[in-house]
Coordinates of C-alpha atoms and ligand atoms in Angstrom, one line a residue:
X342 CA -56.7 94.6 -39.2
X343 CA -54.6 91.6 -38.7
X344 CA -54.6 88.2 -40.4
X345 CA -52.6 85.2 -39.4
X346 CA -51.9 82.4 -42.0
X347 CA -49.4 79.5 -42.3
X348 CA -48.2 80.7 -45.8
X349 CA -48.6 84.0 -47.5
X350 CA -48.3 84.0 -51.3
X351 CA -48.0 87.3 -53.0
X352 CA -49.1 87.1 -56.6
X353 CA -51.4 84.8 -58.5
X354 CA -49.6 84.0 -61.8
X355 CA -48.1 80.5 -62.6
X356 CA -45.6 80.7 -59.8
X357 CA -47.9 81.7 -57.0
X358 CA -50.8 79.5 -58.0
X359 CA -48.8 76.3 -58.8
X360 CA -47.0 76.7 -55.5
X361 CA -50.2 77.3 -53.5
X362 CA -51.9 74.2 -54.9
X363 CA -49.1 72.1 -53.6
X364 CA -48.6 73.8 -50.2
X365 CA -52.4 73.6 -49.6
X366 CA -51.9 69.8 -49.1
X367 CA -50.2 70.5 -45.8
X368 CA -51.1 74.1 -44.7
X369 CA -53.4 77.0 -45.1
X370 CA -52.5 79.4 -47.9
X371 CA -53.5 83.0 -48.3
X372 CA -52.9 84.5 -51.7
X373 CA -53.0 88.3 -52.1
X374 CA -53.1 89.7 -55.6
X375 CA -52.9 93.2 -57.0
X376 CA -55.9 93.1 -59.4
X377 CA -58.3 90.3 -60.5
X378 CA -56.8 86.9 -59.9
X379 CA -56.0 86.0 -63.5
X380 CA -54.3 89.3 -64.3
X381 CA -50.7 88.5 -64.7
X382 CA -47.9 88.1 -67.2
X383 CA -48.8 84.4 -67.2
X384 CA -52.2 85.2 -68.6
X385 CA -50.7 86.7 -71.8
X386 CA -48.0 84.1 -72.5
X387 CA -48.3 82.9 -76.1
X388 CA -45.6 80.6 -77.4
X389 CA -45.7 78.0 -74.6
X390 CA -43.5 75.9 -72.3
X391 CA -40.1 74.4 -73.3
X392 CA -39.9 70.8 -72.3
X393 CA -38.3 67.6 -73.6
X394 CA -41.2 65.4 -74.7
X395 CA -40.1 64.3 -78.2
X396 CA -37.9 61.3 -79.0
X397 CA -36.0 63.7 -81.3
X398 CA -35.1 65.8 -78.3
X399 CA -32.9 65.2 -75.2
X400 CA -32.2 66.8 -71.8
X401 CA -28.6 67.4 -73.0
X402 CA -29.9 69.3 -76.0
X403 CA -32.3 71.4 -74.0
X404 CA -29.5 72.2 -71.5
X405 CA -27.0 73.0 -74.2
X406 CA -29.5 75.5 -75.9
X407 CA -30.3 77.1 -72.6
X408 CA -26.6 77.6 -71.7
X409 CA -25.7 78.9 -75.2
X410 CA -28.5 81.5 -75.0
X411 CA -27.5 82.5 -71.5
X412 CA -24.0 83.6 -72.8
X413 CA -22.0 82.1 -70.0
X414 CA -23.9 83.1 -66.9
X415 CA -26.4 80.3 -66.5
X416 CA -26.0 78.2 -63.3
X417 CA -25.7 74.7 -64.6
X418 CA -27.4 73.1 -61.5
X419 CA -30.5 75.3 -61.9
X420 CA -30.6 74.7 -65.7
X421 CA -30.4 70.9 -65.2
X422 CA -33.1 71.2 -62.5
X423 CA -35.7 72.9 -64.8
X424 CA -34.9 70.7 -67.8
X425 CA -35.1 67.3 -66.0
X426 CA -38.3 68.2 -64.1
X427 CA -40.1 69.7 -67.1
X428 CA -41.8 66.6 -68.6
X429 CA -43.2 65.5 -65.3
X430 CA -44.7 69.0 -64.6
X431 CA -46.1 69.3 -68.1
X432 CA -47.9 66.0 -67.3
X433 CA -49.1 67.4 -64.0
X434 CA -50.6 70.5 -65.8
X435 CA -52.5 68.2 -68.1
X436 CA -53.9 66.4 -65.1
X437 CA -55.0 69.8 -63.7
X438 CA -57.0 70.2 -67.0
X439 CA -54.6 72.3 -69.1
X440 CA -55.5 71.5 -72.7
X441 CA -52.3 71.6 -74.8
X442 CA -52.5 71.5 -78.6
X443 CA -51.9 68.0 -80.0
X444 CA -51.4 66.4 -83.3
X445 CA -51.1 62.7 -84.4
X446 CA -51.9 61.5 -81.0
X447 CA -49.1 63.4 -79.2
X448 CA -48.3 66.9 -78.1
X449 CA -47.9 69.4 -80.9
X450 CA -44.5 71.0 -80.5
X451 CA -43.6 74.5 -81.6
X452 CA -40.1 76.0 -82.3
X453 CA -38.7 79.4 -81.1
X454 CA -35.4 81.2 -81.3
X455 CA -32.4 79.5 -79.9
X456 CA -34.0 76.0 -79.8
X457 CA -32.3 73.4 -81.9
X458 CA -35.4 71.2 -82.1
X459 CA -39.2 71.6 -81.9
X460 CA -39.9 71.4 -78.1
X461 CA -42.5 74.1 -77.2
X462 CA -45.6 72.6 -75.6
X463 CA -48.4 75.1 -76.2
X464 CA -52.1 75.7 -76.4
X465 CA -52.4 77.4 -79.8
X466 CA -51.1 81.0 -79.1
X467 CA -53.0 81.3 -75.9
X468 CA -50.9 79.1 -73.7
X469 CA -50.7 81.4 -70.7
X470 CA -54.5 82.0 -70.5
X471 CA -55.2 78.3 -70.7
X472 CA -52.8 77.6 -67.9
X473 CA -54.0 80.5 -65.7
X474 CA -57.6 79.5 -66.2
X475 CA -56.9 75.9 -65.0
X476 CA -54.8 77.0 -62.0
X477 CA -57.3 79.6 -60.9
X478 CA -60.2 77.0 -61.1
X479 CA -58.1 74.5 -59.1
X480 CA -57.2 77.1 -56.5
X481 CA -60.8 78.1 -56.2
X482 CA -61.8 74.5 -55.4
X483 CA -59.3 74.1 -52.6
X484 CA -60.6 74.7 -49.1
X485 CA -57.1 75.5 -47.9
X486 CA -56.6 78.4 -50.3
X487 CA -58.0 81.8 -49.8
X488 CA -57.5 84.5 -52.4
X489 CA -57.8 88.3 -51.7
X490 CA -58.0 90.3 -55.0
X491 CA -57.2 94.0 -55.2
X492 CA -54.7 93.6 -52.3
X493 CA -51.2 94.9 -53.0
X494 CA -48.2 94.1 -50.9
X495 CA -46.5 97.2 -49.5
X496 CA -43.5 95.9 -47.5
X497 CA -42.2 92.6 -46.1
X498 CA -42.3 92.4 -42.3
X499 CA -38.8 91.8 -40.9
X500 CA -37.0 92.6 -37.6
X501 CA -36.5 96.1 -39.1
X502 CA -40.1 96.8 -38.1
X503 CA -39.9 95.7 -34.5
X504 CA -36.2 96.1 -33.7
X505 CA -35.6 99.3 -35.7
X506 CA -32.6 100.5 -33.7
X507 CA -30.8 97.1 -33.9
X508 CA -28.8 95.9 -36.9
X509 CA -30.0 92.3 -37.1
X510 CA -27.7 90.0 -39.1
X511 CA -29.6 86.9 -39.8
X512 CA -33.0 88.4 -40.6
X513 CA -36.3 86.6 -41.2
X514 CA -39.5 87.5 -42.9
X515 CA -42.8 87.4 -40.8
X516 CA -45.4 88.3 -43.4
X517 CA -46.2 91.5 -45.1
X518 CA -48.1 94.8 -44.9
X519 CA -50.8 94.6 -47.5
X520 CA -52.8 97.4 -49.0
X521 CA -56.6 96.6 -49.4
X522 CA -57.7 98.7 -52.3
X523 CA -61.4 98.0 -51.6
X524 CA -61.3 99.5 -48.2
X525 CA -58.2 101.7 -48.6
X526 CA -56.6 100.2 -45.5
X527 CA -53.3 98.5 -44.8
X528 CA -53.5 95.0 -43.2
X529 CA -50.9 93.3 -41.2
X530 CA -50.6 89.8 -42.5
X531 CA -48.4 87.5 -40.3
X532 CA -47.2 84.2 -41.8
X533 CA -44.8 81.5 -41.1
X534 CA -43.6 81.5 -44.7
X535 CA -43.9 84.2 -47.3
X536 CA -43.6 83.8 -51.0
X537 CA -42.9 86.6 -53.4
X538 CA -44.4 85.7 -56.8
X539 CA -45.0 89.2 -58.2
X540 CA -43.7 88.7 -61.8
X541 CA -41.8 91.2 -63.9
X542 CA -40.9 94.9 -64.4
X543 CA -41.9 95.7 -68.0
X544 CA -43.8 98.7 -67.0
X545 CA -40.6 100.7 -66.3
X546 CA -40.3 101.0 -70.1
X547 CA -42.5 102.9 -72.5
X548 CA -43.1 99.9 -74.7
X549 CA -43.7 96.6 -73.1
X550 CA -45.5 93.4 -73.7
X551 CA -46.3 93.3 -69.9
X552 CA -49.6 94.2 -68.4
X553 CA -49.8 97.0 -65.8
X554 CA -49.3 94.8 -62.8
X555 CA -45.6 94.4 -63.9
X556 CA -44.0 97.1 -61.8
X557 CA -41.3 95.1 -60.1
X558 CA -43.0 95.3 -56.7
X559 CA -41.5 92.1 -55.3
X560 CA -38.0 92.9 -56.3
X561 CA -38.3 96.3 -54.8
X562 CA -39.7 95.1 -51.5
X563 CA -37.1 92.4 -51.2
X564 CA -34.3 94.9 -51.9
X565 CA -35.6 97.2 -49.2
X566 CA -35.7 94.3 -46.8
X567 CA -32.1 93.4 -47.5
X568 CA -32.3 90.5 -49.9
X569 CA -29.6 90.1 -52.5
X570 CA -30.7 91.2 -56.0
X571 CA -28.7 90.1 -59.1
X572 CA -28.4 90.6 -62.9
X573 CA -30.9 93.4 -63.2
X574 CA -29.0 94.7 -66.3
X575 CA -30.4 91.8 -68.3
X576 CA -33.7 93.1 -69.5
X577 CA -35.0 91.0 -72.4
X578 CA -36.6 93.0 -75.2
X579 CA -38.9 90.8 -77.3
X580 CA -38.1 91.4 -81.0
X581 CA -41.6 91.4 -82.3
X582 CA -44.4 93.4 -80.6
X583 CA -47.1 94.8 -82.9
X584 CA -46.4 98.4 -83.9
X585 CA -49.6 100.3 -83.4
X586 CA -50.4 104.0 -83.6
X587 CA -52.9 105.5 -81.2
X588 CA -55.5 107.8 -82.9
X589 CA -53.5 110.8 -81.6
X590 CA -50.4 109.6 -83.5
X591 CA -48.4 108.5 -80.5
X592 CA -47.3 104.8 -80.3
X593 CA -49.3 102.8 -77.7
X594 CA -47.7 102.0 -74.4
X595 CA -48.7 98.4 -73.8
X596 CA -47.7 96.4 -76.8
X597 CA -49.3 93.2 -78.2
X598 CA -46.9 90.4 -78.6
X599 CA -46.4 88.7 -81.9
X600 CA -45.2 85.3 -80.7
X601 CA -41.8 84.0 -81.7
X602 CA -43.7 80.8 -82.5
X603 CA -44.8 82.5 -85.7
X604 CA -41.2 82.8 -86.8
X605 CA -40.8 79.2 -85.7
X606 CA -43.5 78.3 -88.1
X607 CA -41.7 80.1 -91.0
X608 CA -42.4 83.8 -90.7
X609 CA -39.4 86.0 -91.5
X610 CA -38.3 89.5 -90.7
X611 CA -38.0 92.2 -93.4
X612 CA -37.1 95.9 -93.5
X613 CA -39.8 98.3 -94.3
X614 CA -38.5 98.1 -97.9
X615 CA -39.2 94.4 -97.9
X616 CA -35.6 93.1 -97.7
X617 CA -34.8 90.1 -95.4
X618 CA -32.0 91.2 -93.1
X619 CA -31.4 88.6 -90.4
X620 CA -29.0 86.5 -92.5
X621 CA -26.6 89.5 -92.2
X622 CA -26.5 89.1 -88.4
X623 CA -26.7 85.4 -87.6
X624 CA -26.7 82.1 -89.5
X625 CA -29.9 81.2 -87.6
X626 CA -31.5 84.2 -89.2
X627 CA -35.0 85.1 -87.9
X628 CA -34.7 82.3 -85.3
X629 CA -31.5 83.5 -83.6
X630 CA -31.8 84.1 -79.9
X631 CA -33.8 87.2 -78.8
X632 CA -30.8 89.4 -77.9
X633 CA -29.4 89.1 -81.4
X634 CA -32.7 89.6 -83.2
X635 CA -33.8 92.6 -81.1
X636 CA -30.4 94.3 -81.6
X637 CA -30.5 93.6 -85.3
X638 CA -33.9 95.1 -85.5
X639 CA -32.8 98.1 -83.5
X640 CA -29.9 98.6 -85.8
X641 CA -32.0 98.4 -88.9
X642 CA -34.5 100.9 -87.5
X643 CA -31.6 103.3 -86.6
X644 CA -30.0 102.9 -90.1
X645 CA -33.2 103.6 -92.0
X646 CA -34.9 106.0 -89.6
X647 CA -38.0 103.7 -89.9
X648 CA -40.3 103.3 -86.9
X649 CA -40.7 99.6 -87.4
X650 CA -39.7 96.5 -89.5
X651 CA -42.0 93.9 -90.9
X652 CA -42.8 90.3 -90.0
X653 CA -43.8 88.4 -93.0
X654 CA -46.1 85.5 -92.3
X655 CA -47.6 85.4 -95.8
X656 CA -45.7 82.1 -96.5
X657 CA -48.2 80.4 -94.1
X658 CA -51.7 79.5 -95.2
X659 CA -54.6 81.4 -93.8
X660 CA -56.0 78.1 -92.4
X661 CA -52.7 77.3 -90.6
X662 CA -52.6 80.8 -89.1
X663 CA -56.3 80.7 -88.1
X664 CA -55.8 77.2 -86.5
X665 CA -52.5 77.7 -84.7
X666 CA -52.4 81.5 -84.1
X667 CA -56.0 82.6 -83.6
X668 CA -55.2 85.2 -81.0
X669 CA -52.6 87.0 -83.2
X670 CA -54.7 86.6 -86.3
X671 CA -57.8 88.2 -84.7
X672 CA -55.9 91.0 -83.0
X673 CA -54.2 91.9 -86.3
X674 CA -57.6 91.7 -88.2
X675 CA -58.9 94.3 -85.6
X676 CA -56.1 96.6 -86.5
X677 CA -56.8 96.2 -90.2
X678 CA -54.2 93.6 -91.2
X679 CA -54.8 90.2 -92.6
X680 CA -51.5 88.6 -91.7
X681 CA -52.0 85.8 -94.3
X682 CA -51.8 88.5 -97.0
X683 CA -50.0 91.4 -95.5
X684 CA -46.8 92.1 -93.5
X685 CA -47.1 92.8 -89.8
X686 CA -45.4 96.0 -88.6
X687 CA -43.3 95.1 -85.5
X688 CA -40.9 96.7 -83.0
X689 CA -39.0 95.3 -80.0
X690 CA -40.6 95.8 -76.6
X691 CA -39.4 95.2 -73.0
X692 CA -40.6 91.7 -72.2
X693 CA -38.8 89.9 -69.3
X694 CA -36.3 90.5 -66.5
X695 CA -33.6 87.8 -66.3
X696 CA -32.4 89.2 -63.0
X697 CA -34.3 89.5 -59.7
X698 CA -34.2 88.4 -56.1
X699 CA -31.4 85.8 -55.6
X700 CA -32.8 82.3 -54.8
X701 CA -31.3 78.9 -54.3
X702 CA -32.4 75.7 -55.9
X703 CA -35.4 75.5 -53.6
X704 CA -36.6 79.0 -54.3
X705 CA -35.3 80.3 -50.9
X706 CA -34.2 83.9 -50.8
X707 CA -31.3 85.3 -48.6
X708 CA -33.8 86.1 -45.9
X709 CA -35.1 83.3 -43.6
X710 CA -38.7 82.2 -44.2
X711 CA -38.9 84.1 -47.5
X712 CA -39.2 82.4 -50.9
X713 CA -39.1 83.9 -54.2
X714 CA -40.5 82.3 -57.4
X715 CA -41.2 83.0 -61.0
X716 CA -40.0 86.1 -62.9
X717 CA -39.2 87.9 -59.7
X718 CA -36.5 85.4 -58.9
X719 CA -32.9 85.2 -60.1
X720 CA -32.4 81.4 -59.9
X721 CA -29.4 81.3 -62.3
X722 CA -31.5 79.6 -65.0
X723 CA -31.4 82.3 -67.6
X724 CA -28.0 83.9 -67.3
X725 CA -27.5 86.8 -69.5
X726 CA -30.4 86.0 -71.9
X727 CA -33.5 83.7 -71.3
X728 CA -34.1 81.0 -73.9
X729 CA -37.7 81.4 -75.2
X730 CA -40.4 79.6 -73.3
X731 CA -38.1 78.7 -70.4
X732 CA -39.8 81.1 -68.1
X733 CA -43.1 79.3 -67.5
X734 CA -41.0 76.1 -67.0
X735 CA -38.7 77.8 -64.4
X736 CA -41.8 79.0 -62.5
X737 CA -43.3 75.6 -62.4
X738 CA -40.2 73.7 -61.4
X739 CA -39.1 76.1 -58.7
X740 CA -42.7 76.3 -57.3
X741 CA -42.6 72.5 -57.0
X742 CA -39.2 72.5 -55.2
X743 CA -40.3 75.3 -52.9
X744 CA -43.5 73.4 -51.9
X745 CA -41.4 70.4 -50.9
X746 CA -38.8 72.4 -49.1
X747 CA -41.3 74.6 -47.3
X748 CA -43.0 71.5 -45.8
X749 CA -39.8 70.5 -44.1
X750 CA -38.9 74.0 -43.0
X751 CA -42.2 74.4 -41.1
X752 CA -40.8 72.0 -38.5
X753 CA -38.0 74.3 -37.4
X754 CA -39.6 77.6 -37.9
X755 CA -38.8 80.5 -35.6
X756 CA -41.9 82.5 -35.0
X757 CA -41.8 86.2 -33.9
X758 CA -44.0 87.2 -31.0
X759 CA -46.8 88.8 -32.9
X760 CA -47.5 91.3 -30.2
X761 CA -44.1 92.9 -31.0
X762 CA -45.0 93.4 -34.6
X763 CA -46.6 96.8 -35.0
X764 CA -49.4 97.7 -37.4
X765 CA -48.8 100.1 -40.3
X766 CA -48.4 103.6 -39.1
X767 CA -50.2 106.1 -41.3
X768 CA -50.0 109.0 -38.9
X769 CA -48.7 112.2 -40.5
X770 CA -49.9 111.2 -44.0
X771 CA -52.5 112.9 -46.0
X772 CA -54.4 112.4 -49.2
X773 CA -52.3 113.9 -52.0
X774 CA -53.5 117.0 -53.8
X775 CA -50.8 116.6 -56.5
X776 CA -51.9 113.4 -58.2
X777 CA -50.7 114.7 -61.4
X778 CA -47.1 114.2 -60.1
X779 CA -47.7 110.5 -60.2
X780 CA -48.5 110.2 -63.8
X781 CA -45.8 112.7 -64.7
X782 CA -43.2 110.9 -62.7
X783 CA -44.2 107.5 -64.1
X784 CA -44.0 108.9 -67.7
X785 CA -40.6 110.4 -67.0
X786 CA -39.3 107.1 -65.7
X787 CA -40.5 105.3 -68.7
X788 CA -39.0 107.9 -71.1
X789 CA -35.6 107.8 -69.3
X790 CA -35.4 104.0 -69.3
X791 CA -36.5 103.7 -72.9
X792 CA -34.1 106.5 -74.1
X793 CA -31.1 105.6 -72.1
X794 CA -31.3 102.1 -70.8
X795 CA -32.7 100.2 -73.8
X796 CA -31.3 97.6 -76.2
X797 CA -28.1 99.5 -76.9
X798 CA -26.5 101.3 -74.0
X799 CA -23.4 103.5 -73.3
X800 CA -21.7 104.9 -70.2
X801 CA -22.8 108.4 -71.1
X802 CA -26.4 107.4 -71.4
X803 CA -26.3 105.2 -68.3
X804 CA -24.9 107.9 -66.2
X805 CA -27.3 110.5 -67.5
X806 CA -30.2 108.0 -66.7
X807 CA -28.7 107.4 -63.2
X808 CA -28.6 111.1 -62.4
X809 CA -32.2 111.7 -63.4
X810 CA -33.6 108.5 -61.8
X811 CA -31.8 109.3 -58.5
X812 CA -33.5 112.7 -58.4
X813 CA -36.9 111.3 -59.2
X814 CA -36.5 108.5 -56.7
X815 CA -35.6 111.1 -54.0
X816 CA -38.7 113.2 -54.8
X817 CA -40.9 110.2 -54.8
X818 CA -39.6 109.1 -51.3
X819 CA -40.4 112.5 -49.9
X820 CA -43.9 112.5 -51.4
X821 CA -44.4 108.8 -50.2
X822 CA -43.6 109.6 -46.6
X823 CA -46.3 112.3 -46.3
X824 CA -49.0 110.8 -48.5
X825 CA -51.7 108.3 -47.8
X826 CA -51.0 105.1 -49.7
X827 CA -52.6 104.2 -53.0
X828 CA -51.7 101.4 -55.4
X829 CA -50.5 103.9 -57.9
X830 CA -48.1 105.5 -55.4
X831 CA -46.7 102.1 -54.3
X832 CA -46.1 101.2 -57.9
X833 CA -44.5 104.5 -58.8
X834 CA -42.1 104.1 -55.8
X835 CA -41.2 100.6 -56.8
X836 CA -40.7 101.6 -60.5
X837 CA -38.2 104.3 -59.5
X838 CA -36.3 101.8 -57.4
X839 CA -36.3 99.1 -60.1
X840 CA -35.0 101.6 -62.7
X841 CA -32.2 102.5 -60.3
X842 CA -31.3 98.9 -59.8
X843 CA -31.2 98.2 -63.6
X844 CA -29.0 101.2 -64.2
X845 CA -26.7 100.5 -61.3
X846 CA -26.3 96.9 -62.4
X847 CA -25.7 98.0 -66.0
X848 CA -22.9 100.3 -64.9
X849 CA -21.3 97.5 -62.8
X850 CA -21.0 95.3 -65.9
X851 CA -18.1 96.8 -67.9
X852 CA -18.5 94.5 -70.9
X853 CA -21.2 93.4 -73.4
X854 CA -22.9 90.1 -72.7
X855 CA -26.2 88.6 -73.7
X856 CA -28.9 91.2 -73.4
X857 CA -26.6 93.9 -72.0
X858 CA -24.8 95.7 -74.8
X859 CA -22.7 98.7 -74.0
X860 CA -21.0 100.5 -76.9
X861 CA -18.1 101.5 -74.6
X862 CA -17.3 97.9 -74.0
X863 CA -18.5 96.0 -77.0
X864 CA -16.8 92.7 -76.1
X865 CA -17.4 90.1 -73.4
X866 CA -14.6 89.7 -70.9
X867 CA -13.8 86.6 -68.9
X868 CA -13.3 88.9 -65.8
X869 CA -17.0 89.6 -65.8
X870 CA -18.1 86.0 -66.1
X871 CA -20.1 86.4 -62.9
X872 CA -23.5 87.7 -61.6
X873 CA -23.9 91.4 -60.7
X874 CA -25.1 91.3 -57.1
X875 CA -26.6 94.3 -55.3
X876 CA -27.9 94.5 -51.7
X877 CA -29.3 97.3 -49.6
X878 CA -26.7 97.9 -46.9
X879 CA -29.0 100.4 -44.9
X880 CA -31.4 97.9 -43.3
Ligands
FAD1349 P1 -47.0 86.8 -63.2 O1 -47.6 85.8 -64.0 O2 -46.7 88.1 -63.8 O3 -47.8 87.0 -61.9 C1 -47.5 88.0 -61.0 C2 -48.7 88.2 -60.0 O4 -48.3 89.0 -58.9 C3 -49.9 88.8 -60.6 O5 -51.0 88.1 -60.0 C4 -49.9 90.2 -60.1 O6 -51.1 90.9 -59.9 C5 -49.2 90.0 -58.7 N1 -48.6 91.1 -58.0 C6 -47.6 92.0 -58.5 N2 -47.3 92.9 -57.7 C7 -48.0 92.6 -56.6 C8 -48.1 93.2 -55.3 N3 -47.4 94.3 -54.9 N4 -49.0 92.7 -54.4 C9 -49.8 91.7 -54.7 N5 -49.8 91.1 -55.9 C10 -48.8 91.5 -56.8 N6 -42.8 82.8 -71.0 C11 -42.7 81.5 -71.4 O7 -42.0 80.7 -70.9 N7 -43.4 81.2 -72.6 C12 -44.2 82.1 -73.3 O8 -44.8 81.7 -74.2 C13 -44.2 83.4 -72.8 N8 -45.0 84.4 -73.4 C14 -45.1 85.6 -72.9 C15 -46.0 86.5 -73.5 C16 -46.2 87.8 -72.9 C17 -47.1 88.8 -73.6 C18 -45.5 88.1 -71.7 C19 -45.8 89.4 -71.0 C20 -44.7 87.2 -71.1 C21 -44.4 85.9 -71.7 N9 -43.6 85.0 -71.1 C22 -43.6 83.7 -71.6 C23 -43.0 85.2 -69.8 C24 -43.9 84.6 -68.7 O9 -45.3 84.7 -69.1 C25 -43.7 85.2 -67.3 O10 -42.3 85.4 -67.0 C26 -44.4 84.3 -66.3 O11 -45.7 84.1 -66.6 C27 -44.2 84.9 -64.9 O12 -45.0 84.2 -64.0 P2 -45.1 84.7 -62.5 O13 -46.0 83.8 -61.8 O14 -43.7 84.8 -62.0 O15 -45.6 86.2 -62.6
SIN1350 C1 -43.4 84.3 -77.4 O1 -44.4 83.6 -77.6 O2 -42.7 84.8 -78.4 C2 -42.9 84.5 -76.0 C3 -42.2 83.4 -75.5 C4 -41.4 83.8 -74.3 O3 -41.4 84.9 -73.9 O4 -40.8 82.8 -73.8

């Protein structure tokens, strides 16, 4: 089946939805999304959105904090763009019906690691769910937006699909092949503009705060189509995810986040023996930037052999916790911990990818007619380490810029003759008999990435990971070519490629900087004060 639309948006988190609402004012927008519309990293965001809204704050201060956290790699123009547009877009979210927490007649501002003042606009500890709900409702009310749930993008359509023998230099995107999970069919969706807003990659690790949709599909598709990908070595591990044991004794795969905002409100980290330890690592103690805190926890756990450290929120009153952190409070009660009285066992977990598809200040990728927004993009904002709560802000601001730019670009668009574009060819593929391979391969990838490409890396570990991932990637490619597509198979293929890109980038950076720490090169070096860019030369 074929669908034609002005704009195709892949993904329905904050990036995809906020872009779609703006673009729907001048065009028809089709959103495809992998599961139910609200299922996204956005939906689980807790701490909030960093934005300058207080008289005690300033653009200069927010810019300075972002640059400091980014360890020399942030692009100043991109940072200035998000900081200066933040307050306006917070206001716009409120006009969409987002209910942010307030006190004394103004916004209630939280604090998180690396921020020099209180600046996090939030909705208790359920900020993402509140934003997602409002955006989904707004999109549902727009007659120019159509949403297809349980539709997974497989590949971007480029000249590669209709001029396979030619090496095209200045390539364009003409839409995407989309797997309809309801009818188990692959649709050809042709569009004038395509936006990849597919979120993060957390699922390539064993322990992640990310939901299952986060398999890096957008980055993988963009790489296969020839887009530039950058800074994939900078995987952010959130210092504090809840340590839980499954009944069978193995730690759970998808980890519940204990927001940094709890530390902002006064909670402190302690060893399992009850000793505060962050003062030994950084003068900002438990509120140092995430790379420092996650590495400190990793070090303490390695020194002691303990499986977790504690977060102590007992200095906060039960009322304060229940009012400001109801989500965390109730989740911990479910696991048998009253956090007003007991310490919370926490471990670092993969949380956010600072790298991704290279985009300019308008969200344009290096392919014509293809934009990339949100966590999938590498805009230059986060450098080597993202400042807490700058992600939702980045997604909002770049979606706004892209919507403006896209409108102008429509005028000069070069359309492909749709008759030339072939439908997906499934001939020669069969239903797989060996489904077990998928879960085995997926577990293997997660183990390799967690064991060898985690918070602390070395050349030996990275090379070992590379050899293993290359083999798995090759096996999956062979399996993929002869097997009828399923979402799980697409995700597995993408996870293998994402792992490969992370390891390759990590090996290219022969220094330690921000989130990338390699024991063979423990120092930062001026020579590496640049982004690591990878692109697929084959297409
Ligand atoms: P997402 O919100 O992840 O949306 C991606 C969308 O793409 C989903 O709809 C998904 O189903 C869809 N998709 C994926 N692959 C495909 C495919 N192949 N085909 C079709 N659809 C696809 N950041 C902050 O700034 N502040 C916070 O407080 C904060 N807290 C966080 C807490 C948690 C637990 C997590 C996981 C992240 C948090 N972050 C926070 C990070 C932030 O939430 C994300 O970076 C941001 O929401 C990403 O938005 P997005 O729109 O780019 O992607
Ligand atoms: C948190 O609430 O700790 C997450 C904030 C973020 O990832 O920016």
